[in-house]
C-alpha cells in the first residue's frame, strides 16, 4: 500500500506517525495538521478522511517494520544475534510499532502482510532456535513467539513512552528473552 501513496503523502504519514504515535487514534484532523506543521487543507488534499489517513499510517508502519525485519538478515545469523536484531528492529521503529499495536484500522490484507513479512520470519528464527538447542525444546514455538512478542511490545513502550534509549530497550528485550530475569 505505501507504493500507492505519493512521495509527499508517505512523508506526511511518516511525520504524523512519528509526531503523534499513540495519540493518533484519538487526535482530530485539526490536531494532526497542527502537529505535522501543515494546514488542514494540505492534510485533506492528501487524505480526504481521517480513516484514509489512519489507513495510510498503518500501511507505512507495516512497511517500515517489515523492511527492518528483512534487513536484519535473520536467516544468516545465529539465533541469539537474530533475536537481538529483531529487538533493535522493533525498538528503532518504535512509533510505527506503537501505531500498529494501538490502532484498530488494520484489515485482512494488512494482517496478512504483517504475518508474511514480520511474523513468519520471526517464527522461522524461533523454530531454528528450538531445533539447534538455543531455545528450550519443551516450549512450543508458538509460546516462544508469544513471549518474544510481549517483550518486543515492552521494549517499544520503554523507548517510546518511558524515555529509555533505544539500544538499552532492545538489549533488555533480547536479554530477558534469551537469558530470563535471573541474576
mmCIF file of C-alpha atoms in Angstrom:
data_model
loop_
_atom_site.group_PDB
_atom_site.id
_atom_site.type_symbol
_atom_site.label_atom_id
_atom_site.label_comp_id
_atom_site.label_asym_id
_atom_site.label_seq_id
_atom_site.Cartn_x
_atom_site.Cartn_y
_atom_site.Cartn_z
ATOM 1 C CA UNK A 1 0.000 0.000 0.000
ATOM 2 C CA UNK A 2 2.802 2.561 0.652
ATOM 3 C CA UNK A 3 3.742 2.280 -3.024
ATOM 4 C CA UNK A 4 0.255 3.581 -3.809
ATOM 5 C CA UNK A 5 0.845 6.727 -1.778
ATOM 6 C CA UNK A 6 2.608 9.669 -3.358
ATOM 7 C CA UNK A 7 6.038 10.519 -2.009
ATOM 8 C CA UNK A 8 4.668 13.623 -0.229
ATOM 9 C CA UNK A 9 1.740 11.653 1.231
ATOM 10 C CA UNK A 10 4.110 8.983 2.511
ATOM 11 C CA UNK A 11 6.340 11.644 4.063
ATOM 12 C CA UNK A 12 3.293 13.242 5.685
ATOM 13 C CA UNK A 13 2.131 9.887 7.053
ATOM 14 C CA UNK A 14 5.588 9.152 8.461
ATOM 15 C CA UNK A 15 5.665 12.586 10.068
ATOM 16 C CA UNK A 16 2.222 12.098 11.586
ATOM 17 C CA UNK A 17 3.115 8.639 12.917
ATOM 18 C CA UNK A 18 6.354 9.938 14.415
ATOM 19 C CA UNK A 19 4.786 13.014 15.991
ATOM 20 C CA UNK A 20 1.609 11.531 17.368
ATOM 21 C CA UNK A 21 2.351 7.839 17.836
ATOM 22 C CA UNK A 22 -0.117 6.607 20.425
ATOM 23 C CA UNK A 23 -2.352 9.685 20.356
ATOM 24 C CA UNK A 24 -3.011 9.371 16.633
ATOM 25 C CA UNK A 25 -6.112 7.225 17.106
ATOM 26 C CA UNK A 26 -7.904 9.939 19.100
ATOM 27 C CA UNK A 27 -6.474 13.098 17.530
ATOM 28 C CA UNK A 28 -8.680 15.261 15.321
ATOM 29 C CA UNK A 29 -7.644 16.176 11.780
ATOM 30 C CA UNK A 30 -7.011 19.706 13.047
ATOM 31 C CA UNK A 31 -4.733 18.371 15.799
ATOM 32 C CA UNK A 32 -2.921 16.156 13.286
ATOM 33 C CA UNK A 33 -2.388 19.015 10.824
ATOM 34 C CA UNK A 34 -1.120 21.287 13.599
ATOM 35 C CA UNK A 35 1.270 18.617 14.932
ATOM 36 C CA UNK A 36 2.588 17.928 11.426
ATOM 37 C CA UNK A 37 3.102 21.651 10.813
ATOM 38 C CA UNK A 38 0.760 21.841 7.838
ATOM 39 C CA UNK A 39 -2.615 23.377 7.123
ATOM 40 C CA UNK A 40 -5.813 21.367 7.369
ATOM 41 C CA UNK A 41 -6.344 21.988 3.650
ATOM 42 C CA UNK A 42 -2.996 20.365 2.837
ATOM 43 C CA UNK A 43 -3.843 17.398 5.029
ATOM 44 C CA UNK A 44 -7.270 16.982 3.428
ATOM 45 C CA UNK A 45 -5.777 17.171 -0.084
ATOM 46 C CA UNK A 46 -3.694 14.078 0.648
ATOM 47 C CA UNK A 47 -6.205 12.346 2.903
ATOM 48 C CA UNK A 48 -9.855 13.342 2.437
ATOM 49 C CA UNK A 49 -10.934 11.473 5.586
ATOM 50 C CA UNK A 50 -9.489 10.589 8.946
ATOM 51 C CA UNK A 51 -9.940 6.922 8.063
ATOM 52 C CA UNK A 52 -7.858 7.371 4.892
ATOM 53 C CA UNK A 53 -5.081 8.973 6.948
ATOM 54 C CA UNK A 54 -5.132 6.183 9.539
ATOM 55 C CA UNK A 55 -5.052 3.549 6.782
ATOM 56 C CA UNK A 56 -2.045 5.335 5.277
ATOM 57 C CA UNK A 57 -0.288 5.432 8.637
ATOM 58 C CA UNK A 58 -0.915 1.708 9.160
ATOM 59 C CA UNK A 59 0.359 0.872 5.657
ATOM 60 C CA UNK A 60 3.557 2.860 6.162
ATOM 61 C CA UNK A 61 4.046 1.403 9.651
ATOM 62 C CA UNK A 62 3.717 -2.162 8.347
ATOM 63 C CA UNK A 63 6.174 -1.421 5.570
ATOM 64 C CA UNK A 64 8.681 0.201 7.939
ATOM 65 C CA UNK A 65 8.625 -2.700 10.432
ATOM 66 C CA UNK A 66 8.720 -5.348 7.688
ATOM 67 C CA UNK A 67 11.677 -3.699 5.961
ATOM 68 C CA UNK A 68 13.637 -3.580 9.220
ATOM 69 C CA UNK A 69 12.945 -7.267 9.872
ATOM 70 C CA UNK A 70 14.022 -8.136 6.323
ATOM 71 C CA UNK A 71 17.189 -6.033 6.658
ATOM 72 C CA UNK A 72 18.013 -7.955 9.863
ATOM 73 C CA UNK A 73 19.054 -10.884 7.656
ATOM 74 C CA UNK A 74 17.709 -13.337 10.236
ATOM 75 C CA UNK A 75 18.359 -16.485 8.227
ATOM 76 C CA UNK A 76 22.100 -15.753 8.023
ATOM 77 C CA UNK A 77 22.921 -15.113 11.679
ATOM 78 C CA UNK A 78 22.849 -17.303 14.763
ATOM 79 C CA UNK A 79 19.639 -17.277 16.762
ATOM 80 C CA UNK A 80 20.937 -15.139 19.643
ATOM 81 C CA UNK A 81 22.114 -12.443 17.214
ATOM 82 C CA UNK A 82 18.828 -12.778 15.312
ATOM 83 C CA UNK A 83 16.808 -12.096 18.465
ATOM 84 C CA UNK A 84 18.998 -9.068 19.229
ATOM 85 C CA UNK A 85 18.483 -7.767 15.669
ATOM 86 C CA UNK A 86 14.720 -8.275 15.893
ATOM 87 C CA UNK A 87 14.640 -6.373 19.176
ATOM 88 C CA UNK A 88 16.590 -3.485 17.648
ATOM 89 C CA UNK A 89 14.329 -3.520 14.578
ATOM 90 C CA UNK A 90 11.187 -3.170 16.639
ATOM 91 C CA UNK A 91 12.540 -0.615 19.091
ATOM 92 C CA UNK A 92 14.051 1.567 16.345
ATOM 93 C CA UNK A 93 10.722 1.620 14.529
ATOM 94 C CA UNK A 94 9.006 2.409 17.834
ATOM 95 C CA UNK A 95 6.347 4.841 16.689
ATOM 96 C CA UNK A 96 5.440 2.564 13.771
ATOM 97 C CA UNK A 97 5.118 -0.416 16.122
ATOM 98 C CA UNK A 98 3.043 1.654 18.519
ATOM 99 C CA UNK A 99 0.694 2.663 15.715
ATOM 100 C CA UNK A 100 0.293 -0.980 14.668
ATOM 101 C CA UNK A 101 -0.345 -2.168 18.198
ATOM 102 C CA UNK A 102 -2.762 0.575 19.160
ATOM 103 C CA UNK A 103 -4.893 1.306 16.098
ATOM 104 C CA UNK A 104 -7.841 -0.784 15.055
ATOM 105 C CA UNK A 105 -7.856 0.073 11.358
ATOM 106 C CA UNK A 106 -5.890 -2.940 10.128
ATOM 107 C CA UNK A 107 -7.862 -5.051 7.662
ATOM 108 C CA UNK A 108 -7.372 -8.655 6.500
ATOM 109 C CA UNK A 109 -4.855 -7.540 3.858
ATOM 110 C CA UNK A 110 -2.811 -5.660 6.483
ATOM 111 C CA UNK A 111 -2.902 -8.662 8.815
ATOM 112 C CA UNK A 112 -1.773 -10.989 6.004
ATOM 113 C CA UNK A 113 1.065 -8.589 5.141
ATOM 114 C CA UNK A 114 2.187 -8.470 8.790
ATOM 115 C CA UNK A 115 2.007 -12.256 9.029
ATOM 116 C CA UNK A 116 4.043 -12.873 5.867
ATOM 117 C CA UNK A 117 6.643 -10.138 6.287
ATOM 118 C CA UNK A 118 7.091 -9.990 10.061
ATOM 119 C CA UNK A 119 5.593 -12.936 11.972
ATOM 120 C CA UNK A 120 6.740 -15.727 9.636
ATOM 121 C CA UNK A 121 10.430 -14.710 9.682
ATOM 122 C CA UNK A 122 10.294 -14.435 13.489
ATOM 123 C CA UNK A 123 8.672 -17.855 13.828
ATOM 124 C CA UNK A 124 11.294 -19.337 11.478
ATOM 125 C CA UNK A 125 14.068 -17.849 13.625
ATOM 126 C CA UNK A 126 12.486 -19.253 16.789
ATOM 127 C CA UNK A 127 11.933 -22.678 15.209
ATOM 128 C CA UNK A 128 15.608 -22.727 14.234
ATOM 129 C CA UNK A 129 16.488 -21.829 17.827
ATOM 130 C CA UNK A 130 14.441 -24.730 19.168
ATOM 131 C CA UNK A 131 15.987 -27.104 16.608
ATOM 132 C CA UNK A 132 19.593 -26.083 17.326
ATOM 133 C CA UNK A 133 19.206 -26.022 21.106
ATOM 134 C CA UNK A 134 19.495 -22.259 21.565
ATOM 135 C CA UNK A 135 15.909 -22.161 22.814
ATOM 136 C CA UNK A 136 14.094 -24.638 25.034
ATOM 137 C CA UNK A 137 12.586 -27.534 23.129
ATOM 138 C CA UNK A 138 9.979 -28.230 25.828
ATOM 139 C CA UNK A 139 8.284 -24.939 24.941
ATOM 140 C CA UNK A 140 6.344 -24.765 21.643
ATOM 141 C CA UNK A 141 7.473 -22.238 19.039
ATOM 142 C CA UNK A 142 4.072 -20.538 19.382
ATOM 143 C CA UNK A 143 4.796 -19.905 23.067
ATOM 144 C CA UNK A 144 8.280 -18.585 22.308
ATOM 145 C CA UNK A 145 6.681 -16.311 19.697
ATOM 146 C CA UNK A 146 4.070 -15.021 22.167
ATOM 147 C CA UNK A 147 6.720 -14.363 24.817
ATOM 148 C CA UNK A 148 9.025 -12.561 22.378
ATOM 149 C CA UNK A 149 6.107 -10.519 21.030
ATOM 150 C CA UNK A 150 5.186 -9.361 24.534
ATOM 151 C CA UNK A 151 8.784 -8.422 25.291
ATOM 152 C CA UNK A 152 9.086 -6.560 21.979
ATOM 153 C CA UNK A 153 5.995 -4.539 22.861
ATOM 154 C CA UNK A 154 7.507 -3.794 26.273
ATOM 155 C CA UNK A 155 10.766 -2.670 24.631
ATOM 156 C CA UNK A 156 8.935 -0.357 22.251
ATOM 157 C CA UNK A 157 6.962 1.107 25.155
ATOM 158 C CA UNK A 158 10.160 1.661 27.152
ATOM 159 C CA UNK A 159 11.715 3.551 24.258
ATOM 160 C CA UNK A 160 8.620 5.465 23.101
ATOM 161 C CA UNK A 161 6.845 6.201 26.387
ATOM 162 C CA UNK A 162 9.493 5.555 29.034
ATOM 163 C CA UNK A 163 12.392 7.576 27.716
ATOM 164 C CA UNK A 164 14.762 4.591 27.734
ATOM 165 C CA UNK A 165 17.416 4.798 24.993
ATOM 166 C CA UNK A 166 16.547 2.511 22.064
ATOM 167 C CA UNK A 167 19.707 0.391 22.330
ATOM 168 C CA UNK A 168 19.113 -0.149 26.060
ATOM 169 C CA UNK A 169 15.484 -1.124 25.498
ATOM 170 C CA UNK A 170 16.450 -3.524 22.698
ATOM 171 C CA UNK A 171 19.229 -5.101 24.757
ATOM 172 C CA UNK A 172 16.810 -5.559 27.659
ATOM 173 C CA UNK A 173 14.325 -7.353 25.403
ATOM 174 C CA UNK A 174 16.972 -9.674 23.966
ATOM 175 C CA UNK A 175 18.466 -10.430 27.378
ATOM 176 C CA UNK A 176 15.125 -11.132 29.047
ATOM 177 C CA UNK A 177 14.033 -13.390 26.191
ATOM 178 C CA UNK A 178 17.300 -15.297 25.830
ATOM 179 C CA UNK A 179 18.521 -15.400 29.421
ATOM 180 C CA UNK A 180 15.469 -14.756 31.583
ATOM 181 C CA UNK A 181 15.349 -12.455 34.548
ATOM 182 C CA UNK A 182 17.704 -14.426 36.777
ATOM 183 C CA UNK A 183 20.754 -12.608 38.134
#
